[in-house]
Short mmCIF file of C-alpha atoms in Angstrom, two decimals:
data_model
loop_
_atom_site.label_atom_id
_atom_site.label_comp_id
_atom_site.label_asym_id
_atom_site.label_seq_id
_atom_site.Cartn_x
_atom_site.Cartn_y
_atom_site.Cartn_z
CA MET A 20 -1.03 -8.13 -16.36
CA CYS A 21 -3.77 -6.93 -18.74
CA SER A 22 -5.01 -10.51 -19.19
CA LEU A 23 -6.16 -10.65 -15.53
CA VAL A 24 -8.87 -7.95 -15.93
CA SER A 25 -11.86 -7.40 -18.12
CA ARG A 26 -11.22 -7.28 -21.80
CA SER A 27 -13.83 -4.58 -22.01
CA THR A 28 -11.71 -2.23 -19.84
CA GLY A 29 -8.22 -2.98 -21.15
CA CYS A 30 -5.70 -2.68 -18.38
CA GLY A 31 -7.92 -0.51 -16.21
CA VAL A 32 -10.14 -1.33 -13.34
CA GLY A 33 -13.21 -3.38 -14.21
CA GLU A 34 -15.11 -6.56 -13.59
CA VAL A 35 -13.36 -9.87 -13.88
CA ASP A 36 -13.97 -11.66 -17.12
CA TYR A 37 -14.38 -15.25 -15.91
CA ASP A 38 -14.02 -16.66 -19.42
CA ARG A 39 -10.55 -15.09 -19.50
CA LEU A 40 -9.96 -15.99 -15.85
CA MET A 41 -10.22 -19.68 -16.71
CA LYS A 42 -7.38 -19.19 -19.16
CA THR A 43 -5.07 -17.25 -16.88
CA ARG A 44 -1.76 -18.99 -16.86
CA VAL A 45 0.45 -18.90 -13.78
CA VAL A 46 3.84 -20.50 -14.20
CA VAL A 47 5.84 -21.26 -11.13
CA LEU A 48 9.53 -22.12 -11.46
CA GLY A 49 10.74 -24.32 -8.64
CA ALA A 50 8.83 -26.67 -6.34
CA GLY A 51 10.41 -25.99 -3.01
CA PHE A 52 8.75 -24.35 -0.01
CA GLY A 53 7.76 -21.24 -1.97
CA GLY A 54 6.58 -22.92 -5.15
CA LEU A 55 4.60 -25.63 -3.36
CA GLU A 56 2.83 -23.12 -1.01
CA LEU A 57 2.03 -20.67 -3.86
CA ALA A 58 0.60 -23.42 -6.07
CA THR A 59 -1.42 -24.94 -3.23
CA MET A 60 -2.97 -21.59 -2.31
CA LEU A 61 -3.93 -20.78 -5.89
CA SER A 62 -5.54 -24.24 -6.30
CA GLU A 63 -7.48 -23.93 -3.07
CA ALA A 64 -8.86 -20.53 -3.96
CA LEU A 65 -9.38 -20.81 -7.62
CA GLY A 66 -9.45 -24.46 -8.50
CA ASP A 67 -9.94 -25.16 -12.23
CA ASP A 68 -10.56 -21.43 -12.87
CA VAL A 69 -6.83 -20.91 -13.19
CA ASP A 70 -4.08 -22.80 -14.95
CA VAL A 71 -1.10 -23.22 -12.68
CA THR A 72 2.03 -24.95 -14.00
CA LEU A 73 4.67 -25.91 -11.46
CA ILE A 74 8.02 -26.80 -12.97
CA ASP A 75 11.00 -28.44 -11.36
CA LYS A 76 13.92 -30.51 -12.54
CA ASN A 77 13.64 -32.95 -9.66
CA ASP A 78 11.13 -35.67 -9.16
CA ALA A 79 10.69 -35.27 -5.42
CA PHE A 80 10.81 -32.82 -2.51
CA VAL A 81 12.96 -33.35 0.60
CA PHE A 82 12.72 -31.17 3.74
CA GLY A 83 16.12 -29.52 4.48
CA TYR A 84 16.23 -30.97 8.00
CA SER A 85 15.64 -34.45 6.57
CA LYS A 86 19.09 -34.25 4.90
CA LEU A 87 20.68 -34.29 8.35
CA ASP A 88 18.57 -37.25 9.31
CA VAL A 89 19.75 -39.13 6.22
CA MET A 90 23.35 -38.10 6.76
CA PHE A 91 23.41 -39.43 10.31
CA GLY A 92 21.53 -42.61 9.60
CA ARG A 93 18.35 -41.61 11.45
CA THR A 94 16.19 -42.33 8.44
CA THR A 95 16.53 -43.38 4.78
CA LEU A 96 16.27 -41.19 1.64
CA ASP A 97 13.31 -43.28 0.47
CA ALA A 98 11.45 -42.49 3.71
CA VAL A 99 11.70 -38.67 3.33
CA ARG A 100 11.20 -38.26 -0.45
CA LEU A 101 7.90 -36.70 -1.32
CA GLU A 102 7.15 -37.54 -4.96
CA TYR A 103 5.89 -34.66 -7.09
CA ARG A 104 3.86 -37.07 -9.09
CA ASP A 105 1.59 -37.51 -6.07
CA ILE A 106 0.43 -33.91 -6.38
CA ALA A 107 -3.21 -33.91 -7.54
CA LYS A 108 -4.92 -30.55 -7.13
CA PRO A 109 -7.53 -28.73 -9.23
CA GLY A 110 -6.04 -26.33 -11.72
CA LEU A 111 -2.45 -27.47 -11.03
CA ARG A 112 -0.14 -29.64 -13.01
CA PHE A 113 3.43 -30.50 -12.20
CA LEU A 114 6.08 -30.87 -14.97
CA GLN A 115 9.42 -32.43 -14.30
CA GLN A 116 11.52 -30.41 -16.73
CA THR A 117 14.86 -28.59 -16.78
CA ILE A 118 14.53 -24.87 -17.38
CA THR A 119 16.93 -23.71 -20.07
CA ALA A 120 15.83 -20.05 -20.60
CA ILE A 121 13.71 -17.38 -18.96
CA ASP A 122 12.51 -14.33 -20.81
CA PRO A 123 11.05 -12.04 -18.08
CA ASP A 124 9.92 -9.36 -20.49
CA ALA A 125 7.69 -11.81 -22.43
CA ARG A 126 7.06 -14.02 -19.39
CA ARG A 127 8.23 -16.95 -21.49
CA VAL A 128 10.01 -20.03 -20.13
CA THR A 129 11.90 -22.60 -22.25
CA THR A 130 12.52 -26.01 -20.87
CA ASP A 131 13.83 -29.30 -22.23
CA GLY A 132 10.19 -30.23 -22.77
CA GLY A 133 8.94 -27.08 -24.56
CA VAL A 134 8.03 -23.44 -24.23
CA HIS A 135 5.66 -22.11 -21.56
CA GLU A 136 3.88 -18.73 -21.87
CA ALA A 137 2.68 -17.11 -18.67
CA ASP A 138 0.35 -14.30 -17.65
CA VAL A 139 2.02 -14.41 -14.23
CA LEU A 140 5.51 -15.79 -13.74
CA VAL A 141 6.94 -16.65 -10.34
CA VAL A 142 10.61 -17.54 -10.01
CA ALA A 143 11.24 -19.74 -6.99
CA LEU A 144 14.34 -21.64 -8.12
CA GLY A 145 16.24 -21.19 -4.85
CA ALA A 146 20.09 -20.99 -4.73
CA ASP A 147 22.53 -23.41 -6.23
CA TYR A 148 25.79 -24.63 -4.70
CA ASP A 149 29.12 -23.55 -6.17
CA LEU A 150 31.68 -26.06 -4.99
CA HIS A 151 34.31 -24.74 -7.33
CA ALA A 152 34.10 -21.32 -5.75
CA THR A 153 36.10 -22.81 -2.87
CA PRO A 154 39.31 -24.37 -4.28
CA GLY A 155 39.76 -27.95 -3.15
CA LEU A 156 36.22 -28.46 -1.80
CA ALA A 157 35.07 -30.61 -4.71
CA GLU A 158 38.25 -32.70 -4.55
CA GLY A 159 38.99 -32.85 -0.82
CA GLY A 160 35.83 -32.14 1.08
CA ASN A 161 32.15 -33.10 1.42
CA GLU A 162 29.04 -30.96 1.38
CA PHE A 163 25.94 -31.84 3.25
CA TYR A 164 23.48 -29.29 1.84
CA SER A 165 22.34 -31.22 -1.23
CA VAL A 166 20.47 -34.52 -1.08
CA GLY A 167 23.31 -36.28 -2.92
CA GLY A 168 25.89 -34.80 -0.57
CA ALA A 169 23.91 -35.92 2.51
CA VAL A 170 23.63 -39.47 1.06
CA ARG A 171 27.33 -39.63 0.32
CA LEU A 172 28.23 -38.49 3.82
CA GLY A 173 25.81 -41.07 5.24
CA GLU A 174 27.97 -43.66 3.52
CA LEU A 175 31.29 -42.06 4.54
CA LEU A 176 30.66 -41.26 8.19
CA PRO A 177 30.71 -44.90 9.39
CA THR A 178 34.33 -45.09 8.21
CA PHE A 179 35.38 -42.02 10.30
CA SER A 180 36.58 -43.16 13.69
CA GLU A 181 39.51 -40.92 14.57
CA GLY A 182 40.92 -37.55 13.71
CA ARG A 183 39.59 -34.02 13.32
CA ALA A 184 36.25 -33.26 11.63
CA ILE A 185 35.58 -29.73 10.53
CA VAL A 186 32.11 -28.35 9.88
CA GLY A 187 32.97 -25.31 7.77
CA VAL A 188 31.05 -22.58 6.02
CA CYS A 189 32.53 -21.46 2.72
CA GLY A 190 30.46 -18.39 2.04
CA ALA A 191 27.46 -16.24 3.11
CA PRO A 192 24.58 -15.89 2.85
CA PHE A 193 23.71 -19.59 2.99
CA LYS A 194 20.50 -21.55 3.43
CA CYS A 195 19.16 -22.36 6.88
CA PRO A 196 21.64 -20.52 9.06
CA PRO A 197 21.22 -22.93 12.08
CA ALA A 198 22.04 -26.03 9.98
CA PRO A 199 25.82 -26.09 10.34
CA SER A 200 25.46 -25.63 14.14
CA GLU A 201 23.09 -28.63 14.12
CA ALA A 202 25.47 -30.67 12.00
CA ALA A 203 28.32 -30.15 14.50
CA LEU A 204 26.15 -31.12 17.53
CA LEU A 205 24.57 -34.14 15.78
CA LEU A 206 28.05 -35.26 14.69
CA HIS A 207 28.97 -35.28 18.39
CA ASP A 208 25.96 -37.46 19.12
CA TYR A 209 26.76 -39.76 16.20
CA LEU A 210 30.38 -40.36 17.15
CA SER A 211 29.44 -40.80 20.83
CA ALA A 212 26.90 -43.43 19.98
CA ARG A 213 29.52 -45.31 18.05
CA GLY A 214 31.91 -45.09 20.98
CA VAL A 215 34.61 -43.21 18.98
CA ARG A 216 34.06 -39.60 20.18
CA ASP A 217 37.11 -39.58 22.43
CA ASP A 218 39.27 -40.37 19.38
CA CYS A 219 37.77 -37.46 17.34
CA GLU A 220 37.91 -33.75 17.43
CA ILE A 221 35.20 -31.50 16.11
CA SER A 222 35.58 -27.87 15.00
CA PHE A 223 32.94 -25.53 13.66
CA VAL A 224 33.98 -22.61 11.47
CA ILE A 225 31.43 -19.88 10.55
CA PRO A 226 31.89 -16.41 9.02
CA PHE A 227 29.42 -14.86 11.46
CA GLY A 228 30.49 -13.52 14.88
CA SER A 229 27.87 -15.73 16.47
CA PRO A 230 25.83 -18.79 15.36
CA ILE A 231 22.52 -16.88 15.04
CA PRO A 232 23.30 -13.16 14.86
CA PRO A 233 19.70 -11.79 15.18
CA SER A 234 19.26 -13.73 18.44
CA PRO A 235 21.90 -13.41 21.15
CA ASP A 236 20.01 -15.80 23.44
CA THR A 237 19.97 -18.50 20.70
CA SER A 238 23.62 -17.90 20.01
CA ARG A 239 24.62 -18.17 23.69
CA ALA A 240 22.62 -21.41 23.99
CA LEU A 241 24.40 -22.91 21.00
CA VAL A 242 27.86 -21.79 22.20
CA ALA A 243 27.08 -23.35 25.53
CA ALA A 244 26.08 -26.62 23.77
CA PHE A 245 29.27 -26.59 21.73
CA ALA A 246 31.31 -26.26 24.96
CA GLU A 247 29.32 -29.06 26.63
CA SER A 248 29.98 -31.28 23.62
CA ASP A 249 33.72 -30.26 23.39
CA ILE A 250 33.23 -28.70 19.94
CA GLU A 251 35.74 -26.00 19.03
CA PHE A 252 33.82 -22.95 17.84
CA VAL A 253 35.71 -20.67 15.39
CA PRO A 254 33.51 -17.60 14.67
CA GLY A 255 34.11 -14.74 12.27
CA ARG A 256 36.05 -16.69 9.67
CA ARG A 257 35.17 -18.29 6.34
CA VAL A 258 36.77 -21.37 4.86
CA SER A 259 38.38 -19.99 1.72
CA SER A 260 40.05 -23.13 0.35
CA LEU A 261 41.08 -26.69 1.09
CA ASP A 262 44.44 -28.32 0.48
CA PRO A 263 43.53 -32.02 0.20
CA ALA A 264 47.13 -33.10 -0.25
CA ARG A 265 48.09 -31.66 3.11
CA GLY A 266 44.70 -32.15 4.73
CA VAL A 267 44.35 -28.50 5.60
CA ALA A 268 41.51 -26.02 5.53
CA VAL A 269 42.65 -22.46 4.80
CA LEU A 270 40.59 -19.78 6.39
CA GLU A 271 40.05 -16.30 4.95
CA ASP A 272 42.69 -14.80 7.27
CA ASP A 273 45.18 -17.28 5.76
CA SER A 274 45.30 -19.35 9.03
CA GLU A 275 45.14 -23.08 8.56
CA MET A 276 43.31 -25.88 10.33
CA PRO A 277 44.24 -29.57 9.75
CA TYR A 278 41.32 -31.93 9.07
CA ASP A 279 40.66 -35.65 8.38
CA LEU A 280 37.03 -35.10 7.45
CA PHE A 281 35.55 -31.84 6.09
CA LEU A 282 31.79 -31.24 6.17
CA GLY A 283 31.20 -28.10 4.09
CA VAL A 284 28.49 -25.59 3.51
CA PRO A 285 29.36 -24.50 -0.10
CA LYS A 286 29.15 -21.03 -1.38
CA HIS A 287 25.61 -20.30 -2.72
CA ARG A 288 24.67 -18.48 -5.94
CA ALA A 289 21.60 -17.92 -8.09
CA PRO A 290 21.01 -20.63 -10.74
CA ASN A 291 22.79 -19.92 -14.01
CA VAL A 292 19.49 -19.76 -15.93
CA VAL A 293 18.30 -16.94 -13.70
CA VAL A 294 21.57 -15.01 -14.09
CA ALA A 295 21.41 -15.43 -17.85
CA SER A 296 17.82 -14.02 -17.90
CA GLY A 297 19.10 -10.58 -16.82
CA MET A 298 17.03 -10.55 -13.65
CA THR A 299 19.89 -10.51 -11.16
CA GLU A 300 21.87 -7.50 -10.03
CA GLU A 301 25.18 -6.89 -8.24
CA ASP A 302 24.72 -9.29 -5.36
CA GLY A 303 23.99 -12.05 -7.85
CA TYR A 304 20.27 -12.42 -6.81
CA VAL A 305 17.00 -11.05 -8.01
CA PRO A 306 15.94 -7.71 -6.49
CA VAL A 307 12.29 -7.44 -5.55
CA ASN A 308 9.85 -5.03 -3.92
CA PRO A 309 10.17 -6.14 -0.25
CA ARG A 310 6.43 -5.58 0.33
CA THR A 311 5.00 -7.38 -2.70
CA LEU A 312 7.87 -9.61 -4.05
CA GLU A 313 7.40 -8.07 -7.50
CA THR A 314 10.47 -7.76 -9.72
CA ARG A 315 11.12 -4.82 -12.08
CA PHE A 316 9.49 -6.91 -14.81
CA PRO A 317 5.66 -6.52 -14.94
CA GLY A 318 3.87 -9.70 -13.98
CA VAL A 319 7.07 -11.39 -12.71
CA TYR A 320 7.71 -12.24 -9.04
CA ALA A 321 10.68 -13.77 -7.30
CA ILE A 322 10.38 -15.53 -3.91
CA GLY A 323 12.67 -17.48 -1.62
CA ASP A 324 16.39 -17.98 -1.84
CA VAL A 325 16.72 -16.63 -5.40
CA ALA A 326 15.53 -13.11 -4.29
CA THR A 327 17.08 -10.31 -2.38
CA ILE A 328 14.80 -9.12 0.32
CA GLY A 329 16.71 -8.89 3.62
CA VAL A 330 15.60 -12.22 5.15
CA PRO A 331 17.53 -15.47 5.48
CA LYS A 332 17.62 -18.13 2.83
CA ALA A 333 15.31 -20.61 4.52
CA GLY A 334 12.18 -22.47 3.59
CA VAL A 335 9.93 -20.84 6.18
CA PHE A 336 10.69 -17.35 4.71
CA SER A 337 10.13 -18.63 1.16
CA GLU A 338 6.77 -19.94 2.28
CA GLY A 339 5.84 -16.67 3.88
CA ALA A 340 6.68 -14.75 0.70
CA ALA A 341 4.70 -17.21 -1.36
CA ARG A 342 1.60 -16.58 0.74
CA VAL A 343 1.82 -12.86 0.08
CA VAL A 344 2.18 -13.35 -3.69
CA ALA A 345 -0.65 -15.90 -3.81
CA ALA A 346 -2.99 -13.77 -1.75
CA SER A 347 -2.25 -10.78 -4.00
CA LEU A 348 -2.97 -12.77 -7.11
CA ILE A 349 -6.17 -14.22 -5.68
CA ALA A 350 -7.40 -10.80 -4.62
CA ARG A 351 -6.64 -9.36 -8.01
CA LEU A 352 -8.51 -12.10 -9.85
CA LEU A 353 -11.51 -12.10 -7.54
CA ARG A 354 -11.56 -8.41 -6.78
CA GLY A 355 -10.88 -8.94 -3.10
CA GLU A 356 -8.84 -6.95 -0.66
CA GLN A 357 -5.18 -6.87 -1.24
CA PRO A 358 -3.06 -8.48 1.51
CA GLY A 359 -0.74 -6.62 3.71
CA ALA A 360 2.99 -6.41 2.97
CA TYR A 361 5.36 -9.29 3.44
CA ASP A 362 6.38 -9.19 7.14
CA GLY A 363 9.72 -11.00 7.19
CA LEU A 364 8.64 -13.13 10.14
CA GLY A 365 9.79 -16.74 10.50
CA SER A 366 10.59 -19.52 13.01
CA CYS A 367 13.36 -22.04 12.75
CA TYR A 368 13.66 -25.21 14.75
CA ILE A 369 17.14 -26.10 15.98
CA GLU A 370 18.52 -29.45 16.94
CA PHE A 371 20.73 -29.16 20.04
CA GLY A 372 21.69 -32.80 20.12
CA ALA A 373 20.59 -35.54 22.53
CA GLY A 374 17.12 -35.38 21.07
CA ARG A 375 16.62 -31.73 22.11
CA VAL A 376 14.89 -29.25 19.85
CA GLY A 377 14.72 -25.49 20.35
CA ARG A 378 13.15 -22.77 18.29
CA VAL A 379 14.05 -19.19 17.37
CA ASP A 380 11.38 -16.73 16.16
CA VAL A 381 12.91 -13.97 13.99
CA ASP A 382 11.60 -10.64 12.75
CA PHE A 383 13.73 -9.24 10.00
CA LEU A 384 11.72 -6.39 8.49
CA SER A 385 9.59 -4.58 11.04
CA GLY A 386 12.30 -2.80 13.09
CA PRO A 387 15.55 -1.02 12.50
CA LYS A 388 17.45 -4.34 12.79
CA PRO A 389 16.53 -8.06 12.89
CA THR A 390 15.53 -9.44 16.23
CA GLY A 391 15.08 -13.02 17.49
CA THR A 392 13.29 -14.66 20.38
CA PHE A 393 14.67 -17.93 21.69
CA HIS A 394 12.63 -20.84 23.02
CA GLU A 395 14.66 -23.34 24.96
CA PRO A 396 14.72 -27.03 23.91
CA SER A 397 11.67 -28.95 25.14
CA GLY A 398 9.64 -32.04 24.38
CA ALA A 399 6.84 -29.81 23.14
CA LEU A 400 9.13 -28.38 20.44
CA VAL A 401 10.16 -31.84 19.32
CA ALA A 402 6.49 -32.54 18.66
CA GLU A 403 5.97 -29.10 17.11
CA LYS A 404 8.82 -29.66 14.68
CA ARG A 405 7.35 -33.08 13.74
CA HIS A 406 3.97 -31.38 13.14
CA PHE A 407 5.62 -28.66 11.03
CA GLY A 408 6.76 -31.30 8.55
CA SER A 409 3.69 -33.52 8.64
CA SER A 410 1.27 -30.59 8.16
CA ARG A 411 3.08 -29.33 5.10
CA ARG A 412 3.36 -32.75 3.69
CA ALA A 413 -0.41 -33.14 3.99
CA ARG A 414 -1.07 -29.65 2.65
CA TRP A 415 1.12 -29.76 -0.41
CA PHE A 416 0.78 -33.37 -1.50
CA ALA A 417 -2.58 -34.57 -0.30
CA SER A 418 -5.46 -34.11 -2.77
CA ASP A 419 -7.57 -32.57 0.11
CA PRO A 420 -4.91 -30.43 1.85
CA ILE A 421 -5.31 -28.96 5.29
CA THR A 422 -5.26 -25.20 5.79
CA LEU A 423 -2.44 -23.67 7.79
CA SER A 424 -3.30 -20.84 10.20
#
């Protein structure tokens, strides 16, 4: 990180050289919650005095919860796509390119559009979905975690009018732990609205012993909602394979469940380009300092789902990590006070069906074990969830973003 301090003092402590500051290059890989928040904070604080390059292979951002809305016909994909080309912020440029190689030692990134050299490199590429890790899933099931998968299920669900639907988790950890519970409850609503619920069964299979392990109160509320909606809850078991020919889901204990429609949460893994970079370790993800999000490579950070830090793979935690990294970089460049350590706090909104929204506030890092506080569904939380999305849309994509507290 020598390039971030005065040339007259080498890599030691000294005054910031603003001529050099204007040339500082921050390259952010991935434009999800973490990448967007990080880039926005740097632009707000430093403007044209820093060169931030945000790279993503996609042309638009979609909130995770919007995939469920698309799948169940509550909105259209066009209505929830936020085009990256609309980002217009000082000091920030977005490039739609596919990353083909990462050299963390040199802080060099190769894409299908060229080579990018960085003074600071932030890897925020999330986790990919490995359908082939679960035999039969690609051929005989459907996943609803990708945008494409949600769109395909939106086209398929109107044709499902009888039989058993299984919402099944194929591996852990996985993004947004409440999402499969929400999918099961919203499927109940969807089939009820179509008048075919009595002809359908719904089962929910998850490898955890409870829907939301850090929060017993949240888990009890969800289990009660499953019972109220006549959804079979099968905890503590993972879907290990599908047999499409027989229409059977095989669980990790070798028990079998017949299905007519399978809605799967595929096994997650770090993107191949990250694994090939040598940044990952035994668990397949990038280890980081849990306080600062720094990797073992100088000047290289990893935030969000691609990193191992002890928090869930969810957008709100990626955003929180991004704020710590951004604040640290801003303080280093402007000789301000360094921020506190990443706190591992986050809140997740949970759809309980019938238009009800609850919330769980989770603390993963401050105590000996994670804890969660449940807020029962209410109209206020419906509005709060709506504001959560609209505020970030304005912050990340408007040219004059609002500031989050």
